[in-house]
Coordinates of N, CA and C and ligand atoms in Angstrom, one line a residue:
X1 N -96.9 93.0 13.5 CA -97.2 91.6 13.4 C -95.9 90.8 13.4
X2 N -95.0 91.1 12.4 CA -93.5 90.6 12.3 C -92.8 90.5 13.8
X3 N -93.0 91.9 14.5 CA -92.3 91.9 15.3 C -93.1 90.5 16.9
X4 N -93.8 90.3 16.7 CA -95.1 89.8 17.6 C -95.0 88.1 17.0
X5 N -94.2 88.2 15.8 CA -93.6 86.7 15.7 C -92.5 86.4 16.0
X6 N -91.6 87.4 16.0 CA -90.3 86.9 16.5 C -90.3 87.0 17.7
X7 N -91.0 87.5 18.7 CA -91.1 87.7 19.8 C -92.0 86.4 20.8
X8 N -92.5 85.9 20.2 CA -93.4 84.4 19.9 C -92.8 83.3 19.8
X9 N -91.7 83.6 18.6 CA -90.6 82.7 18.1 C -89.6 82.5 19.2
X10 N -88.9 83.8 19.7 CA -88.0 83.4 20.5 C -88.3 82.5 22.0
X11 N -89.8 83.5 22.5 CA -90.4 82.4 23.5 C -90.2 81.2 23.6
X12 N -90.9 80.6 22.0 CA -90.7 78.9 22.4 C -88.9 78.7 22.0
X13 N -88.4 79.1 21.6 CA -87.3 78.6 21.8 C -86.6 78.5 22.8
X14 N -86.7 79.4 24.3 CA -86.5 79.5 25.2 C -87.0 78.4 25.9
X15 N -88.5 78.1 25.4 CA -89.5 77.1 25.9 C -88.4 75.8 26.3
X16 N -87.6 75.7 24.3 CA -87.7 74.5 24.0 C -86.1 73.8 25.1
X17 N -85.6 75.1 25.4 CA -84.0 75.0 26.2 C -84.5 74.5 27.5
X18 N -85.7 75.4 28.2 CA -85.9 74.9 29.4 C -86.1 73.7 29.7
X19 N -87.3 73.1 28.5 CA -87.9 71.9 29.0 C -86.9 70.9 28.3
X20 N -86.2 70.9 27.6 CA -85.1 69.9 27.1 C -84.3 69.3 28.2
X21 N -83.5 70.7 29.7 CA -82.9 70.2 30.6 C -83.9 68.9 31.4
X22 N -85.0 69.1 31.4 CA -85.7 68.4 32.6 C -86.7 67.5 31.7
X23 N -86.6 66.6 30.8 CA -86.5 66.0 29.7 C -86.8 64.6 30.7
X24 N -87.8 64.3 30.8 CA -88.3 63.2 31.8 C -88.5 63.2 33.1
X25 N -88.3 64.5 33.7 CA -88.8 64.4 35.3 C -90.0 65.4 35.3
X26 N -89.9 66.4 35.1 CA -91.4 67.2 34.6 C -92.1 67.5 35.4
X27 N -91.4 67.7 37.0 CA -92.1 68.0 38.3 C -93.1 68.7 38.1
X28 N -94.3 69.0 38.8 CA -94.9 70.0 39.0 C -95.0 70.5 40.2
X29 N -94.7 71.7 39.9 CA -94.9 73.2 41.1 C -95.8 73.7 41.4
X30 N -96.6 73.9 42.9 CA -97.7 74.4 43.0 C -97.4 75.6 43.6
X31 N -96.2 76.0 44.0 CA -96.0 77.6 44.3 C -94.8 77.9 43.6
X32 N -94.5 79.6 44.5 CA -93.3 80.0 43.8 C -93.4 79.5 42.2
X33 N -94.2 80.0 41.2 CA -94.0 80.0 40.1 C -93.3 81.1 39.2
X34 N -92.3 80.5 38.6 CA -91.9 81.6 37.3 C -92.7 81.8 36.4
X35 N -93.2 83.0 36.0 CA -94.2 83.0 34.9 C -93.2 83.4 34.0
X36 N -92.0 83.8 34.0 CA -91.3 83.2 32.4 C -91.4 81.9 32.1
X37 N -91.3 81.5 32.7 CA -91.1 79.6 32.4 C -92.4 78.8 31.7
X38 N -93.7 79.9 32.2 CA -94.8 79.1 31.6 C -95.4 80.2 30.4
X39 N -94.6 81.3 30.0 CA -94.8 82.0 28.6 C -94.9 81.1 27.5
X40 N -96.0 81.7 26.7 CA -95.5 80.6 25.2 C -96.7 79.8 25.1
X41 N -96.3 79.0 24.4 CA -97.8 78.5 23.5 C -98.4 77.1 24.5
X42 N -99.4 77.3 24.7 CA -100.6 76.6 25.0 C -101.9 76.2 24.1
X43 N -101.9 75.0 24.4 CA -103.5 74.4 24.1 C -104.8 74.5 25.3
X44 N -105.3 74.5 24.8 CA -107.0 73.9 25.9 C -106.8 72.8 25.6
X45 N -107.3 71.8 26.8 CA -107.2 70.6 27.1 C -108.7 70.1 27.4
X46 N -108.8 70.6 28.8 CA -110.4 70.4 29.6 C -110.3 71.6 30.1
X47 N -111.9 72.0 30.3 CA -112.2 73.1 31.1 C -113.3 72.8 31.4
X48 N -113.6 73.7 32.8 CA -114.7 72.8 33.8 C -115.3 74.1 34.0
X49 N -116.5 74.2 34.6 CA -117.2 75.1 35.4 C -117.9 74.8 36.4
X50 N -118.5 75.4 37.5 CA -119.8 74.8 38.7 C -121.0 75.5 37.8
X51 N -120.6 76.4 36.8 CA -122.1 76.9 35.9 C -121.5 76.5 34.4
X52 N -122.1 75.0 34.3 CA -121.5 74.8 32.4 C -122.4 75.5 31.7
X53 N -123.0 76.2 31.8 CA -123.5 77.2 30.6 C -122.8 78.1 30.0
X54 N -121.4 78.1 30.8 CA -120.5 79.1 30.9 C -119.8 78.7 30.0
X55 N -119.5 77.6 30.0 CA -118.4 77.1 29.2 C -119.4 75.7 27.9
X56 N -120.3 75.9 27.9 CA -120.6 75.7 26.8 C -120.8 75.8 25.5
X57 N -121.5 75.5 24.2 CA -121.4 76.5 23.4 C -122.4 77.7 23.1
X58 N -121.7 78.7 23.1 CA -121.8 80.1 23.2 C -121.5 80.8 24.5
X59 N -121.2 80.0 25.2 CA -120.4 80.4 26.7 C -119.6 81.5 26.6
X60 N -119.6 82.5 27.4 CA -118.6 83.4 27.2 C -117.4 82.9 27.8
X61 N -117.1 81.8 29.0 CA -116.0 81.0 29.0 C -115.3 80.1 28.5
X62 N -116.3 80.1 27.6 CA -115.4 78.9 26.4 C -113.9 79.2 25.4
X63 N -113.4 79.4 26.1 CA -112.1 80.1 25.3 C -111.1 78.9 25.0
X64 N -110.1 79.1 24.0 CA -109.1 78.2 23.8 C -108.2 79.2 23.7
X65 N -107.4 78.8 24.3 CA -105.7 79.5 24.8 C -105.0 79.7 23.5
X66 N -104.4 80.7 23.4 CA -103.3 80.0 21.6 C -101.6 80.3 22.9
X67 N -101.5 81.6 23.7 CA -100.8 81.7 24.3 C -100.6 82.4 25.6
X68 N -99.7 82.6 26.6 CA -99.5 83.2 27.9 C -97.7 83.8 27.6
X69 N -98.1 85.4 28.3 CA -97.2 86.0 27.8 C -96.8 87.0 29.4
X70 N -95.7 87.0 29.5 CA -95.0 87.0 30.7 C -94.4 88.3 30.5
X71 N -95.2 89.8 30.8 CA -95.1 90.9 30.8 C -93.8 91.6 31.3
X72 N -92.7 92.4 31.0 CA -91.5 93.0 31.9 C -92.5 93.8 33.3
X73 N -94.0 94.0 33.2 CA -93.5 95.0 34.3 C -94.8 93.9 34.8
X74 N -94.7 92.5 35.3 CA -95.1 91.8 35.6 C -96.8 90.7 35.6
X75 N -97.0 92.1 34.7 CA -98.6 91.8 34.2 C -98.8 90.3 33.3
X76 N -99.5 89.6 32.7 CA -100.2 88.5 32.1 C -100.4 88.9 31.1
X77 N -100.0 88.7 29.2 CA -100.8 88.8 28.7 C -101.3 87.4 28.1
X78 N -102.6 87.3 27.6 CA -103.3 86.0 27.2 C -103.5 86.6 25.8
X79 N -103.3 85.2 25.1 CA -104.3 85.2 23.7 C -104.8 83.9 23.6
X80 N -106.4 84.2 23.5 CA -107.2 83.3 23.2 C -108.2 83.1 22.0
X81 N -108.9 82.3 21.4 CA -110.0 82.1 20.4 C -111.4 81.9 21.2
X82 N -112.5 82.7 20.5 CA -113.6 82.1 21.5 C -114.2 82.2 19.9
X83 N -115.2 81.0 20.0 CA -116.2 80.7 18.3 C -117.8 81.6 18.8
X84 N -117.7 82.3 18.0 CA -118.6 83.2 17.7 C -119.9 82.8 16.3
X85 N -120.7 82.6 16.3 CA -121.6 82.2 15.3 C -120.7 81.2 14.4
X86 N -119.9 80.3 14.8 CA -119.3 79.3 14.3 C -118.0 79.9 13.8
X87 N -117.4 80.7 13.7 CA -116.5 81.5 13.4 C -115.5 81.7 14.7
X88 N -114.0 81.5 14.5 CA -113.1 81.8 15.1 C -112.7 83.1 15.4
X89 N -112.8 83.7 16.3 CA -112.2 85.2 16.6 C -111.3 85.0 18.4
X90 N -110.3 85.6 18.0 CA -109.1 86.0 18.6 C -109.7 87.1 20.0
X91 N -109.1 86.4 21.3 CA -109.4 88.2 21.6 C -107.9 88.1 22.5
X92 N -107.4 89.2 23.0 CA -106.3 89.1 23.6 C -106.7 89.9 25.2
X93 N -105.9 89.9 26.7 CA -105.9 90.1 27.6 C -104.9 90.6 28.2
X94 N -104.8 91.7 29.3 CA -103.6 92.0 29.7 C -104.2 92.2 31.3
X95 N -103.4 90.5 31.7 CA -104.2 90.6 33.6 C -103.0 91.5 34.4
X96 N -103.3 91.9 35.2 CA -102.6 92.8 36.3 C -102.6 91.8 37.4
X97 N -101.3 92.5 38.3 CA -101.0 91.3 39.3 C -101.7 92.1 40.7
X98 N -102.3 91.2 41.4 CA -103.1 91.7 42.7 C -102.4 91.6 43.8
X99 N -102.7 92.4 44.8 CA -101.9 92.4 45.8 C -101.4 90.9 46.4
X100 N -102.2 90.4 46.2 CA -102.6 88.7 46.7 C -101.1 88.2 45.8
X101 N -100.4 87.5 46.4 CA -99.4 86.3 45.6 C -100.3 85.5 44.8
X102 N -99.4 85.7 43.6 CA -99.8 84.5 42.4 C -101.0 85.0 41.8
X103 N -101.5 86.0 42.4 CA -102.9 85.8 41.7 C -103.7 87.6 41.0
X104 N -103.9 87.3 39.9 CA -103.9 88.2 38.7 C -105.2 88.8 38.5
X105 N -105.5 89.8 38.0 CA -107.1 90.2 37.8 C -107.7 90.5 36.3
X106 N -108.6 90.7 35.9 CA -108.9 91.2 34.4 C -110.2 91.4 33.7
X107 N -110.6 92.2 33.5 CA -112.2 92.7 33.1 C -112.7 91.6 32.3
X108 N -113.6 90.8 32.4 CA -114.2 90.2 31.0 C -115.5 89.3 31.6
X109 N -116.5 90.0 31.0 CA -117.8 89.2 31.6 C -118.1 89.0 32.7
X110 N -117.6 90.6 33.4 CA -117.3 91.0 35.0 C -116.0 91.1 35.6
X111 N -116.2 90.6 36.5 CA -114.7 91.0 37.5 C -113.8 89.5 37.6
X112 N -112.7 89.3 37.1 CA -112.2 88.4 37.2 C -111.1 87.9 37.8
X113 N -110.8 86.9 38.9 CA -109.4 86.9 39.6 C -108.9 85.6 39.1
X114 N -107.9 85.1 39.0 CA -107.3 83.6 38.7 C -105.9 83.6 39.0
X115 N -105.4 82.4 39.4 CA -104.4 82.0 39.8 C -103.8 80.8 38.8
X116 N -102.6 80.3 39.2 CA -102.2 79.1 38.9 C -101.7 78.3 39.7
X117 N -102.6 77.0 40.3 CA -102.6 76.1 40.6 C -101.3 74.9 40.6
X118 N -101.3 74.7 39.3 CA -100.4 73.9 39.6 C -99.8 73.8 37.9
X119 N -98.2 73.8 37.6 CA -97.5 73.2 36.5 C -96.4 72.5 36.6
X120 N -95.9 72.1 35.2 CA -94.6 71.5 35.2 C -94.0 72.6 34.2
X121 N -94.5 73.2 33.8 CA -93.5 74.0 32.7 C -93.9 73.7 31.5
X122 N -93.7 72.1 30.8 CA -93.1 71.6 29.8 C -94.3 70.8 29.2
X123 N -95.3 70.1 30.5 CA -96.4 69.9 29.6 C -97.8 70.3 30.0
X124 N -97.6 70.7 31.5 CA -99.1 71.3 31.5 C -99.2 72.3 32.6
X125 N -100.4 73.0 32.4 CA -100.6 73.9 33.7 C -102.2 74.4 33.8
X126 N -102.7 74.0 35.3 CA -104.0 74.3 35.9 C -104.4 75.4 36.3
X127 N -105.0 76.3 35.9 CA -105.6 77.7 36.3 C -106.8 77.4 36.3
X128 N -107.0 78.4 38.0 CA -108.2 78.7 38.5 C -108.7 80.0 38.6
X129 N -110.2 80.5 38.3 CA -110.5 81.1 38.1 C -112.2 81.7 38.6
X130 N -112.0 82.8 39.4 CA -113.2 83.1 40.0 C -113.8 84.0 39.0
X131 N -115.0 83.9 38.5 CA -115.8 85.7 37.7 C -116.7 85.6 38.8
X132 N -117.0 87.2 38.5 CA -117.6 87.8 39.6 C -118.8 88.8 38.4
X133 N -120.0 88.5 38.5 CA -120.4 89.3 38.0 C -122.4 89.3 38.3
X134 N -122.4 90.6 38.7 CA -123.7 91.3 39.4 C -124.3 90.4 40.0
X135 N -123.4 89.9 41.7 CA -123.4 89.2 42.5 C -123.5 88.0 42.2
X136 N -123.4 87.4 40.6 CA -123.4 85.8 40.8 C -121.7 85.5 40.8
X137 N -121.3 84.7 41.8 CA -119.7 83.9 41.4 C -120.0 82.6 40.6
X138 N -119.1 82.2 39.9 CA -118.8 81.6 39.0 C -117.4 81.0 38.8
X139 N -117.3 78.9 39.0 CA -115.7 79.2 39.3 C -115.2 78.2 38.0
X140 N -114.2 78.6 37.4 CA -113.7 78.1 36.1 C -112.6 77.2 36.7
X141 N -112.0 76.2 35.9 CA -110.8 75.6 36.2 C -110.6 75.1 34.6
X142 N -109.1 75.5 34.3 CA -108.9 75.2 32.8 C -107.4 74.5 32.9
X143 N -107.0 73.7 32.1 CA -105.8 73.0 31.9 C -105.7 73.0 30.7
X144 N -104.7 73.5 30.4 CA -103.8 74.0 29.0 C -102.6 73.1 29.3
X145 N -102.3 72.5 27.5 CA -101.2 71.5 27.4 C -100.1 72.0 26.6
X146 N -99.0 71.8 26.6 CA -98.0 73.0 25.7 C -98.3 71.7 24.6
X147 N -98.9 70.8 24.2 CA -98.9 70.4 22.6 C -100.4 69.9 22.7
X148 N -101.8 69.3 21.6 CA -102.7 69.9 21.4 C -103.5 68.6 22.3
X149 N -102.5 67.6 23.3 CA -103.0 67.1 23.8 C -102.3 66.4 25.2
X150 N -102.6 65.9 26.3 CA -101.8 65.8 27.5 C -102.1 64.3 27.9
X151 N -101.4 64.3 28.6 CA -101.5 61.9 28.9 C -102.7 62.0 29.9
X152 N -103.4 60.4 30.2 CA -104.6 60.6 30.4 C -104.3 60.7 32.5
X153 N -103.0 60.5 32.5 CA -102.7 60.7 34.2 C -102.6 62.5 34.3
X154 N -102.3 63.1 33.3 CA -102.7 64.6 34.0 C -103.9 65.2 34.0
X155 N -104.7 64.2 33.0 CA -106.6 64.7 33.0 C -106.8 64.2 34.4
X156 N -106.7 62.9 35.0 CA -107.4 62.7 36.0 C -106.7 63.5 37.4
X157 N -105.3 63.8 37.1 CA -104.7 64.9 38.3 C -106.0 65.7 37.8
X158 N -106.1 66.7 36.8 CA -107.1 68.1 36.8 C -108.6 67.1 37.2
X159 N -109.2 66.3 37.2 CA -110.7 65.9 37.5 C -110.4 66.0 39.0
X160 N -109.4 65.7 39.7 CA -109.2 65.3 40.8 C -109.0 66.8 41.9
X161 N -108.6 67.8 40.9 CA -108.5 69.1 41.4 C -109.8 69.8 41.5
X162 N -110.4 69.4 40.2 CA -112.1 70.1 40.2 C -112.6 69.6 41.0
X163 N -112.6 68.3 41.4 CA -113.4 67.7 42.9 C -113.2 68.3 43.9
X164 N -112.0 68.7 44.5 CA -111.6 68.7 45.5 C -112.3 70.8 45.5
X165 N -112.5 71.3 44.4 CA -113.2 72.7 44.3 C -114.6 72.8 44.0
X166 N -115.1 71.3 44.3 CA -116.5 71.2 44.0 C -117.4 71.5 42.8
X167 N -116.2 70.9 41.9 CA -116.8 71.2 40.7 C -117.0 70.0 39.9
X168 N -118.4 68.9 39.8 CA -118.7 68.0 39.5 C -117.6 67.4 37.6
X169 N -117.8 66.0 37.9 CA -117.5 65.4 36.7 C -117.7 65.8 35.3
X170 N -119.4 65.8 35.5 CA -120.3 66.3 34.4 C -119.9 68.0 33.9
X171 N -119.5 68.5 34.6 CA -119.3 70.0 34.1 C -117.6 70.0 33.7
X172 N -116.9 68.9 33.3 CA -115.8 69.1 32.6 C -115.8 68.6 31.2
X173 N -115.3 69.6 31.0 CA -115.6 69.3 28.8 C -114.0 69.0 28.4
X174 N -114.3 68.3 27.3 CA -113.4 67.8 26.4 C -112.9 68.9 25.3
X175 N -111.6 70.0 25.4 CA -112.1 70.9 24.0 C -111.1 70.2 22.8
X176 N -110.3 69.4 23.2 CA -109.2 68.9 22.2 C -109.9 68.4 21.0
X177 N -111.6 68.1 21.2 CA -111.6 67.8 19.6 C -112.7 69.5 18.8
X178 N -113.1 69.6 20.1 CA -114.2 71.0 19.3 C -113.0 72.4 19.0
X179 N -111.9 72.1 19.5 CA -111.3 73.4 19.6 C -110.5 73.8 17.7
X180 N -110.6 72.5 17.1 CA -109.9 72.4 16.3 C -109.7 73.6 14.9
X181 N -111.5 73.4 14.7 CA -111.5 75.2 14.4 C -110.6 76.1 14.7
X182 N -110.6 76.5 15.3 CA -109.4 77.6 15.9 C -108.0 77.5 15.5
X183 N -107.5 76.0 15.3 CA -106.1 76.1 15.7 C -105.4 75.9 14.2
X184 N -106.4 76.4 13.5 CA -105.5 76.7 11.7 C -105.4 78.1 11.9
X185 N -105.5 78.9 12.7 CA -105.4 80.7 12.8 C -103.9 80.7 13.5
X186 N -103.7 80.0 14.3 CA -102.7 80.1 15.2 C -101.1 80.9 14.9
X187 N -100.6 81.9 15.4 CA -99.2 81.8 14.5 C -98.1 80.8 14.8
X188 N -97.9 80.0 15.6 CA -97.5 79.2 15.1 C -97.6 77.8 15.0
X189 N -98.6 77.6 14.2 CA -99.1 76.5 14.3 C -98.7 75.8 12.9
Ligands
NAG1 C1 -98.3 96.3 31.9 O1 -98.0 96.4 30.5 C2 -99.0 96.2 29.7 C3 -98.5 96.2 28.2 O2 -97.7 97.3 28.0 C4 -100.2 97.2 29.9 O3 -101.2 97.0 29.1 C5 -100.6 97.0 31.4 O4 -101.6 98.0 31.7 C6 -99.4 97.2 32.3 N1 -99.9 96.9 33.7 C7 -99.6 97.7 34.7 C8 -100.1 97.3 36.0 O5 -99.0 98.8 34.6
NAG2 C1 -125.1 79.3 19.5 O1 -125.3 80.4 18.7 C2 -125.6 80.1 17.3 C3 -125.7 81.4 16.5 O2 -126.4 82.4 17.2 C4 -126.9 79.3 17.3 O3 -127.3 79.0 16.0 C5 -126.8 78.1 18.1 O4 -128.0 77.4 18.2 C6 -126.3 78.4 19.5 N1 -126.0 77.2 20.3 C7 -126.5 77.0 21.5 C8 -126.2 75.6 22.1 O5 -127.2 77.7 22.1

């Protein structure tokens, strides 16, 4: 666990060197991504579905990010919180990279592929997300903010992305105030 903090620790501190150079311009990149660059701690912001049952509550999509971890032999790992009978529980993820560029795979409530869309590094990043399970698809889109909340021009960039993937207004949720539970567990919070 010690070691899984300093290892946490040093991340954002890395975090904190990168995004310090670029300290008001905050481009976002929609290819060629470094997934060192976007390791480290994340919030849930919005997350959308074309099936909101998914991401409702008791949705098996409903997850809140705590962080994204940028593997040596190139794999994804995730840690997230999903509320369980009103109770916070942790689960953690290790996606594998698919032959496909950019885009990662990982068992959970079926077959899962996702990509990333679009970041700046420093304050946000949009992942997309196909589940696949006993022929129904199901398509997710989540924006995660590196602090527990993002300006209201990068929510309407992500509304503007779920449109453009046919995923109506009404099926994007707000988690910045339900997620709050969760985020007294966090290590570094
Ligand atoms: C990459 O490493 C992680 C953690 O050690 C492991 O769980 C995962 O299976 C590995 N992925 C591949 C494709 O070898
Ligand atoms: C979620 O699950 C809990 C516990 O099983 C239940 O009390 C609650 O009504 C459920 N909420 C919804 C929206 O189904």
């Amino acid at each position: 666990l010690f070691l899984t903090k300093m290892k946490l620790l040093l991340l954002s501190l890395g975090l904190t060197l990168i995004c310090a150079h670029t300290e008001g311009t905050h481009d976002a990149v929609t290819s060629n991504f470094d997934p060192s660059k976007y390791s480290g701690e994340w919030y849930s912001i919005l997350l959308a579905s074309d099936h909101k049952e998914k991401i409702e509550e008791n949705g098996s999509m409903r997850v809140f990010v705590e962080y994204i971890h940028a593997l040596k032999n190139s794999s994804l790992g995730f840690k997230f919180h999903i509320i369980i009978n009103g109770v916070c529980a942790a689960i953690e993820f290790v996606c594998d990279k698919t032959e496909e560029d950019g885009v990662y795979s990982v068992e959970y409530d079926g077959h899962n592929t996702f990509k990333v869309l679009e970041t700046d590094y420093c304050n946000h990043i949009i992942l997309y997300l196909i589940n696949e399970n006993h022929g129904n698809t199901v398509q997710l889109m989540q924006l995660y903010g590196r602090a527990p909340d993002v300006s209201s021009e990068v929510k309407h960039k992500f509304v503007n992305v779920c449109e453009k993937y046919g995923i109506v207004k009404e099926n994007i949720l707000d988690l910045t105030t339900v997620g709050n539970l969760c985020l007294s567990g966090r290590a570094l919070a």
